[in-house]
CSV table of C-alpha atoms in Angstrom, one decimal:
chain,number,residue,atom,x,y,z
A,1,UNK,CA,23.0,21.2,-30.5
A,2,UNK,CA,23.5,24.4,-29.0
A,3,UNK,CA,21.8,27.2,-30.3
A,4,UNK,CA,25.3,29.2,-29.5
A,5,UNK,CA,27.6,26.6,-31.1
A,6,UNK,CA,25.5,26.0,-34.1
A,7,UNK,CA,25.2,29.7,-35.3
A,8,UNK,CA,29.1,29.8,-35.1
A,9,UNK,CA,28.9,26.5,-37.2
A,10,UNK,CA,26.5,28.7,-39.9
A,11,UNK,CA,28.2,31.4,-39.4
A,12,UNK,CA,31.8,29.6,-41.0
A,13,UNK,CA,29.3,28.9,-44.1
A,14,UNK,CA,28.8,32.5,-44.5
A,15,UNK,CA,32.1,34.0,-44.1
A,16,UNK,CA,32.7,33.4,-47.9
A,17,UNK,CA,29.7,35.2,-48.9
A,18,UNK,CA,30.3,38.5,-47.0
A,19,UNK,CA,32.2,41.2,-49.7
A,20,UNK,CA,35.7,41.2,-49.2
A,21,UNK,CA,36.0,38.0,-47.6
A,22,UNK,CA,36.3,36.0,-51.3
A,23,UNK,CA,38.4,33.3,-50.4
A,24,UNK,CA,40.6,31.0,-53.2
A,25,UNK,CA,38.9,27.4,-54.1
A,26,UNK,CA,41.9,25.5,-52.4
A,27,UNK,CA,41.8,27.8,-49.4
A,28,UNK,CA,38.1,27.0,-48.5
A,29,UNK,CA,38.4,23.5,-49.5
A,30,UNK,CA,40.6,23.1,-46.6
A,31,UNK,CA,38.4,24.9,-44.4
A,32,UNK,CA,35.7,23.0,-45.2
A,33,UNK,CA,37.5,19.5,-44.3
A,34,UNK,CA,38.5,20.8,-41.3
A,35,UNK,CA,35.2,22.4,-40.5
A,36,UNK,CA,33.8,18.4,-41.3
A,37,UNK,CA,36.3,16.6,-39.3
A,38,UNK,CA,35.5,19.2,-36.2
A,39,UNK,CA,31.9,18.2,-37.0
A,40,UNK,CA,32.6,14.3,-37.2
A,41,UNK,CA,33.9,14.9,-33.9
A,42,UNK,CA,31.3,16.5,-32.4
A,43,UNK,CA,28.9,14.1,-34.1
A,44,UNK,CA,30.7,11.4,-32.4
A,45,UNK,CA,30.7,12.9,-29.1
A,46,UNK,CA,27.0,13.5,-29.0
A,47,UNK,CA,26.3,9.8,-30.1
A,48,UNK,CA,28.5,8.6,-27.4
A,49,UNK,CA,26.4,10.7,-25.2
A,50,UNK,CA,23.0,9.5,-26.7
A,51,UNK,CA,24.2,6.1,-26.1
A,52,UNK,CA,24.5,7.1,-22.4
A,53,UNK,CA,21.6,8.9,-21.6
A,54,UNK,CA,19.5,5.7,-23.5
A,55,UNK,CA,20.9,3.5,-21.0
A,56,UNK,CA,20.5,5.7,-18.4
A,57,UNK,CA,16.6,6.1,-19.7
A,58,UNK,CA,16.9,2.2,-20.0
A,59,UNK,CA,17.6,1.9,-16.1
A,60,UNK,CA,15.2,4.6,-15.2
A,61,UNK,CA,12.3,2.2,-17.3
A,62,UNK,CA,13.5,-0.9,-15.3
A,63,UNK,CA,12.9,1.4,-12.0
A,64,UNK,CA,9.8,2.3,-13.3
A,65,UNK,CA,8.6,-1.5,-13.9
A,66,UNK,CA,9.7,-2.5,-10.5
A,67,UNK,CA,8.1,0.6,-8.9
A,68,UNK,CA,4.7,-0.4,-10.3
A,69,UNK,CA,5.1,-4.1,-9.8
A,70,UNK,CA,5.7,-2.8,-6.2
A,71,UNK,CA,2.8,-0.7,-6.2
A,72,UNK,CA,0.8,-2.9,-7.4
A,73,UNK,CA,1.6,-5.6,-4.6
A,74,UNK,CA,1.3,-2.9,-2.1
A,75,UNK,CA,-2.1,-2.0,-3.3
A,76,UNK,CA,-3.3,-5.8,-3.2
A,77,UNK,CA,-1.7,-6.2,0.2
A,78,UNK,CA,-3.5,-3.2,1.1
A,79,UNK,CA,-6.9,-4.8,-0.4
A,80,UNK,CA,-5.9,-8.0,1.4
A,81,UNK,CA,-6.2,-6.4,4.9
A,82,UNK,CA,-9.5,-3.8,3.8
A,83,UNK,CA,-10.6,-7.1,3.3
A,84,UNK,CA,-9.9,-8.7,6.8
A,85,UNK,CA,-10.9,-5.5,8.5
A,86,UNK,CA,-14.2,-6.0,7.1
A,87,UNK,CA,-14.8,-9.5,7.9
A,88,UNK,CA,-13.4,-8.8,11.2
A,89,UNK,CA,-16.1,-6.2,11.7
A,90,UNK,CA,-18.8,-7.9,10.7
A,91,UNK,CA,-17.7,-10.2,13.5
A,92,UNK,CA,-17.8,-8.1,15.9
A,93,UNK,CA,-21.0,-7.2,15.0
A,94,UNK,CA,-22.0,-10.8,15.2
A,95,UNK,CA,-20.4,-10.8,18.2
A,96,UNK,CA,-22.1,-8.2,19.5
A,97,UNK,CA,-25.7,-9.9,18.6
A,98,UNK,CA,-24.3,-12.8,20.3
A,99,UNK,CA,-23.3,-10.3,23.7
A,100,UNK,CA,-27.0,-9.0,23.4
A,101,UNK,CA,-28.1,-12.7,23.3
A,102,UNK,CA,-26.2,-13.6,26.2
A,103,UNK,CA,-27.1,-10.7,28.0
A,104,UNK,CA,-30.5,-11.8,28.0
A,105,UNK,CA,-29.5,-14.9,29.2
A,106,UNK,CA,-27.7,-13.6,32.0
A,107,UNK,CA,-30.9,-11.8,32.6
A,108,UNK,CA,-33.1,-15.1,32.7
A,109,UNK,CA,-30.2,-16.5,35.0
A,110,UNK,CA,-30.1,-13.5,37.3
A,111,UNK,CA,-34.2,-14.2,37.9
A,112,UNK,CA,-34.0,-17.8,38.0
A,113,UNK,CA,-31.2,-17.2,40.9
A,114,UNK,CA,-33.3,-14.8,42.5
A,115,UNK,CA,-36.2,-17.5,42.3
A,116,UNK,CA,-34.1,-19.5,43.8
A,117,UNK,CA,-32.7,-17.5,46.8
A,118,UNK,CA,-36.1,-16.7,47.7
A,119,UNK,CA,-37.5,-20.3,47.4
A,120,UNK,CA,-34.0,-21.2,49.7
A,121,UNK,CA,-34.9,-19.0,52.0
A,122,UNK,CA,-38.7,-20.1,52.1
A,123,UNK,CA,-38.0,-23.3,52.5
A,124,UNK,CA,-35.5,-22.8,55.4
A,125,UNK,CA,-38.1,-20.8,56.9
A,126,UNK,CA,-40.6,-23.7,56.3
A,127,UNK,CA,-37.7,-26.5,57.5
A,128,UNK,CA,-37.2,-23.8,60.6
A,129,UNK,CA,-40.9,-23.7,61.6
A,130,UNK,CA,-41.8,-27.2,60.8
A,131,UNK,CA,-38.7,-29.3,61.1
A,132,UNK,CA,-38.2,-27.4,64.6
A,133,UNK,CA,-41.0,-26.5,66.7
A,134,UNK,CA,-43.9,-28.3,64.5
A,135,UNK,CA,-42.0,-31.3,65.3
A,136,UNK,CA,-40.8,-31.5,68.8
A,137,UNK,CA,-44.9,-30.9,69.4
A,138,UNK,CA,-45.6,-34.0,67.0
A,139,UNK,CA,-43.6,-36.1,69.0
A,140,UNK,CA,-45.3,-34.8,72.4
A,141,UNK,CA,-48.7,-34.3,71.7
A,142,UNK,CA,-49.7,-37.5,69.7
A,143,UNK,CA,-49.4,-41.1,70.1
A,144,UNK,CA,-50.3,-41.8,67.1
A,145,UNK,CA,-46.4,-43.4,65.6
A,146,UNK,CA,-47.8,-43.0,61.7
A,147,UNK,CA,-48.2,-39.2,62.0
A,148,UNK,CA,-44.4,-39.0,63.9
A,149,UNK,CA,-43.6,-41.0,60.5
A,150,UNK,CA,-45.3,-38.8,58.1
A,151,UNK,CA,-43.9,-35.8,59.8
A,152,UNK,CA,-40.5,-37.2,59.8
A,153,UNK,CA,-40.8,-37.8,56.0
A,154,UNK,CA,-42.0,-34.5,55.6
A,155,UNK,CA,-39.1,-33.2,57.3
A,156,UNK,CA,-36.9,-34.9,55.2
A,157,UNK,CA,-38.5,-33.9,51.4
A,158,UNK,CA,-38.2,-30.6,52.9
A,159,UNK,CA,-34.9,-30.8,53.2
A,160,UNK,CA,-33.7,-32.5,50.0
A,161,UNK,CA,-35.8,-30.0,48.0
A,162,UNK,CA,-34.0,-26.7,49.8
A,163,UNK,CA,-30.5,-29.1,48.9
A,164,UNK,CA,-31.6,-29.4,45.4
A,165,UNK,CA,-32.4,-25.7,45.4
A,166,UNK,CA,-28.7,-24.9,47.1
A,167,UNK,CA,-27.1,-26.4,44.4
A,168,UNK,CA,-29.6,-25.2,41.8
A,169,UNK,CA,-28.2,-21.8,42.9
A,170,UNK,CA,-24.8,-23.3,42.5
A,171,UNK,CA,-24.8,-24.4,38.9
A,172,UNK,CA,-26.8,-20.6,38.1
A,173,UNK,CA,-24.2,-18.5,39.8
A,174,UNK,CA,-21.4,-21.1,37.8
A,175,UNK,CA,-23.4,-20.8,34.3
A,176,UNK,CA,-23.7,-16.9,35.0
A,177,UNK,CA,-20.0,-16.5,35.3
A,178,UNK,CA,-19.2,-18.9,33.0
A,179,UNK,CA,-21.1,-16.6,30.5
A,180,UNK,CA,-20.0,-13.4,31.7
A,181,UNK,CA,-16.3,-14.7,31.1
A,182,UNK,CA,-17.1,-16.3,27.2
A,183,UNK,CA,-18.4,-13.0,26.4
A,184,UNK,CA,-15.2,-11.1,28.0
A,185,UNK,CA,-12.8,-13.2,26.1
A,186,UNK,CA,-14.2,-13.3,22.3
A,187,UNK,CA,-15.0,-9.4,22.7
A,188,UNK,CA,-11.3,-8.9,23.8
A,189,UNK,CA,-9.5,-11.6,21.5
A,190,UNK,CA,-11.6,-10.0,18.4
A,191,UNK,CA,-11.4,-6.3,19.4
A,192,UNK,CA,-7.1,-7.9,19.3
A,193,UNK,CA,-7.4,-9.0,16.2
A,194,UNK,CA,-9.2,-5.5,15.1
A,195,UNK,CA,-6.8,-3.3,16.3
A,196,UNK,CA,-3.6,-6.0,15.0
A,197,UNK,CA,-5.4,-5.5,11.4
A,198,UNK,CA,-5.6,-1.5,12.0
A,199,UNK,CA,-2.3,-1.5,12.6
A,200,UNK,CA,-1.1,-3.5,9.7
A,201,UNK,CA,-3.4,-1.4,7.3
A,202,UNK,CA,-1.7,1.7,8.6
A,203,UNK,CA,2.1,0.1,7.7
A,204,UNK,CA,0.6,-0.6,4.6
A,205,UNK,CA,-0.6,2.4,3.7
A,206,UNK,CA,2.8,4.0,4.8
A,207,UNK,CA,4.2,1.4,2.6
A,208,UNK,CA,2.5,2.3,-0.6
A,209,UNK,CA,3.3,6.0,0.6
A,210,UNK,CA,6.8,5.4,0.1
A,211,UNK,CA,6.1,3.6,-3.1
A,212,UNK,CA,4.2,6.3,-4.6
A,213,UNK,CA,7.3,8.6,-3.8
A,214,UNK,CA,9.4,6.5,-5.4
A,215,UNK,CA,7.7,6.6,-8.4
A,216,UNK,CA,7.3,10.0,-8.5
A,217,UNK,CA,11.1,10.4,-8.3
A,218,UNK,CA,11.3,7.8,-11.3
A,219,UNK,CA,8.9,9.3,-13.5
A,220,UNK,CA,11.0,13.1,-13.0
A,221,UNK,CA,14.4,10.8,-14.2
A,222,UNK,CA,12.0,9.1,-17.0
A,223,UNK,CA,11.2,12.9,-18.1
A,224,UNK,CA,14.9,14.1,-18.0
A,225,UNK,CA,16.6,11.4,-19.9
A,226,UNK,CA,13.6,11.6,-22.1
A,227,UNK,CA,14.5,15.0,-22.8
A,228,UNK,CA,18.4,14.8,-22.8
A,229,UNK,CA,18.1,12.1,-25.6
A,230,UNK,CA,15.4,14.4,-27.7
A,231,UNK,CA,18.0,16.9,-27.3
A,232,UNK,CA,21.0,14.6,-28.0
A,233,UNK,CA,18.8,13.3,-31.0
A,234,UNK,CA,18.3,16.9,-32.3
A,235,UNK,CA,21.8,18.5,-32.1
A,236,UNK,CA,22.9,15.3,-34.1
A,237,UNK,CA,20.3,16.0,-36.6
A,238,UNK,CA,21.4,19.6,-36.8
A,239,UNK,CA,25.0,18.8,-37.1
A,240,UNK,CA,24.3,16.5,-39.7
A,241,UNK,CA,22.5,18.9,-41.1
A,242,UNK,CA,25.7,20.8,-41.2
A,243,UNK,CA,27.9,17.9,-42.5
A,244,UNK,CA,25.3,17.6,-45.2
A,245,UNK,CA,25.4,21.7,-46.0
A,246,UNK,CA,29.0,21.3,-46.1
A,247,UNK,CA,30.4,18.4,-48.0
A,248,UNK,CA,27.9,19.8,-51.2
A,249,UNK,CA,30.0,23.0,-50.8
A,250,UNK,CA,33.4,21.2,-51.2
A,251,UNK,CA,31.9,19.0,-54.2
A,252,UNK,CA,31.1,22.1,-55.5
A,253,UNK,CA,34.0,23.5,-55.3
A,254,UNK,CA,35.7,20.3,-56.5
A,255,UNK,CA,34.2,20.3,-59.4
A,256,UNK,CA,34.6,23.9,-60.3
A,257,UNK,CA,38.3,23.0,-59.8
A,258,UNK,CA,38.5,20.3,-61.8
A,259,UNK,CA,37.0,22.1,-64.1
A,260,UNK,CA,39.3,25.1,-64.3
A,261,UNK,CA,42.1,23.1,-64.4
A,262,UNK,CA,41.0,20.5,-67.1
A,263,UNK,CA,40.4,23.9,-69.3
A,264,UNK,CA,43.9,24.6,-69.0
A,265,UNK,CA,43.2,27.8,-66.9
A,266,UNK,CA,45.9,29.2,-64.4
A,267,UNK,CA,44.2,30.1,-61.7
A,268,UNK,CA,45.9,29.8,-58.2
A,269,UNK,CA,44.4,32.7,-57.3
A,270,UNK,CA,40.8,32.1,-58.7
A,271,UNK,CA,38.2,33.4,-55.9
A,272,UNK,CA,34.6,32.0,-55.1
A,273,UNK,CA,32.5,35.1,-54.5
A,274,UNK,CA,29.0,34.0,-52.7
């Protein structure tokens, strides 16, 4: 109730009681049932308004559950992805043992293709001086047709090996960028996936941001229609209160009638002094 309307409420209660207000018994009986059936009315009013504001404080408590079952899947969304993120970096860690490993075989490959350049190119050298000039003077200085063989033969190992050694080089340079490329494309598909899962913990994050807001907003209705019904609740208690004060008045002064009259007493004008 209030405070304003309930003093004036008290205030009708102690009219009688000021000196030179004495009212008759009849005159403040009807007083009093208008005075209660201004209360019921009021009385009514508030409950219809306390009915209200608990069903508004009933949908604000529905909010409230679905905010925190929204939270609450935002939050293990949120772990979900932490979780990812993790695992994703320990991968690239891995990955990055594996990068160190196959930098080290790129480093053996590098050498063995250097090896192999520079046994190509002694060989050629070898092939040049021997194949060439060593054996145009075989053929011219000897007569002897098993050393022209044997140097033929020669010739021809020589040859194979420095074409084994070509291709050798071949297969190195192939297995070098082969490498090179493996260790391109899992650095870049995971680094991807890294930023991908980054992104989606930021949107989360905004997400549960917006939750959290909401909830905030529902907890401030929670707490008004908490406090309208407590307040709704108490000016009905009050104005009960009143009712209460009120109706013992006019049985008192019911009785007092009834029993002036039943003594045979004339008293129209009889006066209740308080």
């Amino acid at each position: 109730m209030r405070p304003f309307t309930l003093l004036l409420l008290i205030g009708a209660l102690l009219l009688s009681a000021v000196p030179g207000l004495a009212q008759s018994g009849e005159e403040r009986l009807s007083e009093i049932e208008k005075e209660i059936k201004a209360l019921n009315v009021r009385i009514a009013a508030e409950q219809g308004e306390r009915v209200e504001v608990q069903s508004e404080l009933a949908a604000a408590e529905a909010r409230m559950a679905e905010v925190r079952s929204q939270l609450v899947d935002a939050e293990d969304r949120l772990e979900e992805v932490e979780t990812s993120i993790a695992t994703t970096e320990q991968l690239l860690v891995d990955i990055g043992e594996q990068v160190a490993d196959l930098k080290r075989q790129l480093t053996e490959i590098g050498l063995e293709v250097r090896d192999t350049r520079e046994l190509v190119r002694e060989r050629a050298v070898e092939l040049y001086m021997e194949g060439g000039a060593g054996l145009t003077s075989l053929v011219f200085t000897t007569a002897d047709v098993s050393e022209i063989e044997l140097g033929l033969h020669y010739a021809e190992e020589v040859i194979a090996d420095s074409e084994a050694l070509i291709n050798s080089l071949e297969v190195l340079r192939f297995q070098e960028e082969q490498h090179q490329a493996a260790v391109a494309a899992r650095q870049a598909e995971t680094e991807d996936l890294l930023a991908g899962l980054e992104a989606r913990r930021g949107e989360l994050e905004d997400y549960r941001a917006e939750v959290e807001a909401r909830r905030e907003e529902v907890v401030v209705e929670l707490e008004k229609a908490q406090a309208l019904l407590a307040r709704v609740n108490r000016d009905i208690q009050e104005f009960e209160g009143v009712l209460s004060a009120l109706e013992k008045e006019s049985d008192q002064i019911a009785a007092e009638l009834a029993a002036s009259q039943s003594s045979g007493g004339e008293n129209p004008g009889i006066c209740l002094l308080y």
